Structure formats: structure tokens, C-alpha cells
C-alpha atoms as one frame of an Amber mdcrd trajectory, in Angstrom:
protein
 -25.289 -17.892  21.114 -21.870 -18.876  19.216 -22.621 -22.691  19.101 -20.364
 -23.411  22.151 -17.088 -23.290  20.173 -14.802 -20.964  22.318 -11.641 -20.686
  24.066 -10.871 -18.500  27.154  -7.850 -16.953  28.727  -7.730 -15.448  32.313
  -5.331 -12.377  32.417  -4.587 -10.141  35.458  -1.643  -8.564  37.410  -1.641
 -11.405  39.991  -3.733 -14.406  41.227  -7.401 -14.423  41.346  -7.393 -14.911
  45.166  -6.464 -11.286  45.587  -6.443  -9.639  42.136  -9.258  -8.598  39.566
  -8.748 -10.751  36.567 -10.522 -10.372  33.143 -11.728 -13.506  31.090 -11.017
 -13.073  27.511 -13.302 -15.228  25.368 -12.582 -16.174  21.831 -15.644 -17.405
  19.834 -14.522 -19.166  16.739 -15.833 -17.848  13.548 -16.632 -14.538  14.817
 -14.767 -11.661  13.268 -16.091  -8.632  15.173 -18.808  -7.688  17.563 -21.278
  -4.848  17.992 -20.476  -2.908  21.222 -23.325  -1.439  23.315 -23.151   0.990
  26.157 -23.296  -1.628  29.052 -19.374  -1.887  29.612 -17.923   1.437  30.068
 -14.296   0.398  30.727 -11.546  -0.563  33.191  -9.486   1.980  35.224  -5.855
   1.036  35.923  -3.346   2.935  38.164  -0.053   2.475  36.158   2.494   4.813
  34.988   4.243   1.920  33.358   1.073   1.201  31.036   1.119   4.710  29.956
   4.653   4.533  29.208   4.246   1.342  27.396   1.552   2.779  25.276   3.659
   5.730  24.403   6.683   3.520  23.389   4.372   1.412  21.154   2.738   4.355
  19.496  -0.629   3.206  20.953  -3.265   5.982  20.623  -3.897   7.797  23.998
  -6.243  10.462  24.691  -5.850  12.711  27.915  -9.389  12.794  29.337  -8.593
  14.496  32.615  -5.122  15.579  33.943  -2.976  12.534  34.326  -5.800  10.147
  33.056  -5.479   8.531  29.533  -8.095   6.821  27.458  -6.885   3.761  25.520
  -8.937   1.510  23.268  -8.345  -2.166  22.947  -8.493  -3.783  19.501 -12.083
  -4.947  20.146 -13.200  -1.393  21.106 -13.127  -1.681  24.806 -12.033   1.391
  26.851  -9.205   1.430  29.340  -8.461   4.423  31.491  -4.846   4.693  32.580
  -3.997   6.800  35.537  -0.475   8.049  35.255   0.756   7.267  38.757   3.053
   4.501  40.134   1.416   1.305  40.049  -0.174   0.150  43.349   1.639  -2.596
  45.248  -1.798  -4.368  45.512  -4.009  -4.856  42.497  -3.505  -1.823  40.062
  -7.047  -2.458  38.547  -8.893   0.309  40.413 -12.447   0.001  39.047 -14.836
  -1.558  36.391 -17.505   0.708  35.120 -20.907  -0.573  33.991 -23.743   1.667
  32.274 -27.173   1.638  34.157 -30.412   3.150  33.104 -31.561   4.186  36.589
 -28.956   4.729  39.110 -30.905   4.660  42.323 -32.669   1.456  41.103 -29.296
  -0.175  40.530 -28.011   0.835  43.913 -31.000  -0.721  45.439 -30.131  -3.972
  43.692 -26.317  -4.048  44.151 -26.087  -2.425  47.651 -29.516  -3.439  49.161
 -29.769  -6.880  47.792 -26.066  -7.862  47.033 -24.727  -6.298  50.032 -22.116
  -3.978  48.266 -20.856  -0.973  50.407 -21.324   2.449  48.622 -17.952   4.128
  48.810 -18.969   7.333  46.560 -22.237   8.636  45.260 -22.389  11.633  42.940
 -26.031  12.787  42.106 -24.790  15.369  39.674 -22.745  13.204  37.525 -25.202
  10.186  38.120 -22.377   7.799  39.158 -21.645   5.649  42.238 -18.526   3.435
  43.504 -19.217   0.315  45.248 -17.196  -2.759  46.534 -17.048  -5.557  48.936
 -13.744  -4.706  50.565 -11.542  -1.674  50.754  -8.675  -3.243  49.255 -10.488
  -4.903  46.120 -11.338  -3.592  42.672 -14.276  -1.540  42.803 -17.569  -1.470
  40.698 -18.616   1.908  39.344 -22.217   2.407  38.052 -22.809   5.253  35.781
 -26.137   6.312  34.165 -26.211   6.374  30.459 -29.165   8.587  30.057 -31.421
   5.864  28.601 -31.801   2.128  27.997 -28.743  -0.038  28.317 -27.696  -1.735
  25.291 -25.733  -4.891  25.584 -24.832  -5.177  21.893 -23.448  -8.573  20.987
 -20.354  -8.569  22.904 -21.674  -8.568  26.552 -20.179 -10.576  29.302 -20.607
 -10.926  32.995 -18.979 -10.021  36.306 -18.135 -12.643  38.971 -17.405 -12.811
  42.619 -16.326 -15.773  44.675 -17.958 -16.300  47.922 -18.163 -19.058  50.622
 -20.186 -21.985  48.997 -22.565 -21.920  51.945 -23.753 -18.436  51.035 -24.867
 -19.547  47.624 -28.329 -21.087  48.642 -28.920 -17.926  50.601 -28.284 -15.825
  47.584 -30.599 -17.879  45.518 -33.373 -17.893  48.167 -33.042 -14.058  48.495
 -33.466 -13.643  44.799 -36.449 -15.789  44.660 -38.034 -14.045  47.639 -37.416
 -10.574  46.027 -38.692 -11.741  42.726 -35.344 -10.961  40.885 -34.168 -12.704
  37.695 -32.041 -15.900  38.038 -30.567 -16.786  34.748 -28.872 -19.979  36.191
 -29.985 -21.620  39.445 -27.552 -22.913  41.725 -25.752 -25.750  39.905 -22.470
 -27.667  40.313 -20.181 -27.668  37.319 -17.450 -30.285  36.558 -14.170 -29.486
  35.427 -12.490 -32.708  34.379  -9.195 -33.259  36.253  -9.775 -30.264  38.406
 -12.562 -29.089  40.969 -16.305 -29.092  40.977 -17.532 -25.513  41.568 -20.891
 -24.338  42.463 -22.349 -21.189  40.775 -25.344 -19.161  40.539 -25.970 -16.466
  37.672 -28.068 -13.575  38.059 -29.251 -10.592  36.141 -29.686  -7.032  37.576
 -32.414  -4.494  36.487 -30.445  -3.719  33.295 -29.642  -7.251  32.306 -25.955
  -7.146  33.650 -25.115 -10.734  34.406 -23.582 -11.371  37.722 -21.962 -14.903
  38.692 -21.302 -15.973  42.366 -18.904 -18.973  42.625 -18.196 -21.043  45.578
 -14.780 -19.935  46.603 -13.342 -22.985  48.164 -13.420 -24.979  44.717 -12.715
 -21.905  42.723  -9.467 -21.548  44.451  -8.437 -25.085  43.112  -9.652 -24.334
  39.619  -7.975 -20.769  39.432  -4.406 -21.736  40.318  -1.935 -19.826  38.158
  -0.165 -21.811  35.630   3.408 -21.000  35.461   3.403 -22.045  31.748   0.441
 -19.805  31.004   2.128 -17.166  28.775   3.871 -19.724  26.681   0.622 -21.655
  26.528  -1.265 -18.699  25.146   1.674 -17.642  22.675   1.597 -21.287  21.232
  -2.077 -21.363  20.954  -2.342 -18.170  19.179   0.543 -19.155  16.814  -1.035
 -22.425  16.011  -4.568 -21.004  15.376  -3.954 -19.568  12.062  -7.564 -18.729
  11.644  -7.108 -15.645   9.411  -5.159 -17.756   6.869  -7.776 -20.610   7.115
 -10.550 -18.136   6.407  -8.586 -16.657   3.353  -7.969 -19.951   1.813 -11.480
 -20.961   2.168 -12.224 -17.592   0.529 -14.633 -16.977   3.561 -15.109 -13.879
   5.719 -15.173 -14.222   9.409 -18.724 -13.796  10.757 -19.534 -10.702  12.731
 -21.864 -10.848  15.657
């Protein structure tokens, strides 16, 4: 939707082999987005993050005892648990809004095979995952339709590539939405990965990636931090728009 002009950066607390990693996408020429109620936040267990925020004067709001809400520049919510950072991945869960909790559980658990760790009918929420030691997915009813705004993304999982045709066949059999049928994507100089992209009942996009090639593609670049700093310094997009007497477009 943004004319294909974009850059992305993968950020996390460790390699994608065993950590949750966020993909930050910059669409050139877009100054801001309209947020919906689809993505409700990321929860971290890290007293260091809380300490960092306080030192920087970053606004924090204590929502429950020892849990602070912080808002990223784009408006995305982070929930910081003021506890010692876990030795494994400190990203505890990602929360998505749903319109019908049971319908979503039928999709994510019955079809996609996620284990239900918690379910709270009163609060209309559930916690799911593929493994005990991995970041969890929390589904929370929003009391109406899910609005994806203009800033929506997708959630991705890696799996053995031989599982991908089975996933596609199951979705076809169950008459579920497939946004991108199983396809091979080339990355020049790197790996060719197989992916399939689905949509759940609320339109949340879900990407399954063949793990074997993805491990080659997702190796940590030891110069990553410097490359990012250099790219941001060289961008100067705000100055360019000002010089052209143009305002960055909003999505």
C-alpha cells in the first residue's frame, strides 16, 4: 500500500532462533499512521527497562502493581514488568485484539495447533503458545469489531519446510483465508525461503516460514547496531521534506 519503498530492521534481545524479534518497517514518505485496536501491546519482564525509562524521563503509568505501561513514539504500547530480566527471552507475550474469543481460539488452537496456557472467560482473554520456553500470544476480546487502522503488521512463525504444504492444504480444506499461497522468495546473496501467509477470522496476518532457509537468512549481523545508526544519520528525511516545503504524508 506504500508503493513498495521501505526499509526494515529486526530488533530483539537475541537471535531469532530462540528469541522473539520485532520487525520495524519504515515506509518512505509516511509521517504517521492511524492506529487501530488490533495490536494491544508487547509485555517485557525487565527491571532494567523500567530503570532505563525512569532515567530518561520516559513517561510510565503503573497499570497494576509492578507493571508499567510505556508508549513508543508511534503509539504502540509496551508493558514492563519490574522484575529481574529472564535468562531466556524477556519478551513474555504479544497481545492481539479479537472480536470473538472462542472463534479465535478455534482458529489459533484447533487449526494452527497452539496450546492454550490460560483462559479467562470473565476478562475475555486467553494465552497461547507453541512451546513453554517461547514468547506467548495473548488474545483479548475488544468488545466489537477489530480495526486494523493503517499501521497493521503480521506475526510470523518458523517451522520445518515440509510442514508448509500441510498448513496450506488444511486451510484450503477448512475454507480459511490464504493471503499468499505457498511461495519461494529469493533474497539475493542469501537464502531462498518458502512462506505462506494466512489471515485469521479478524484479519490478523500470520506468516509461516520454512525454518531451514530462514536460519541462514536471519543470522545476526555483528555490525547491525552501527549499520542502523549510520542509515538513520544518512537519511535526513525531515530536512529533505522541509527543504521541499512538503509535509510527510500520513497513512
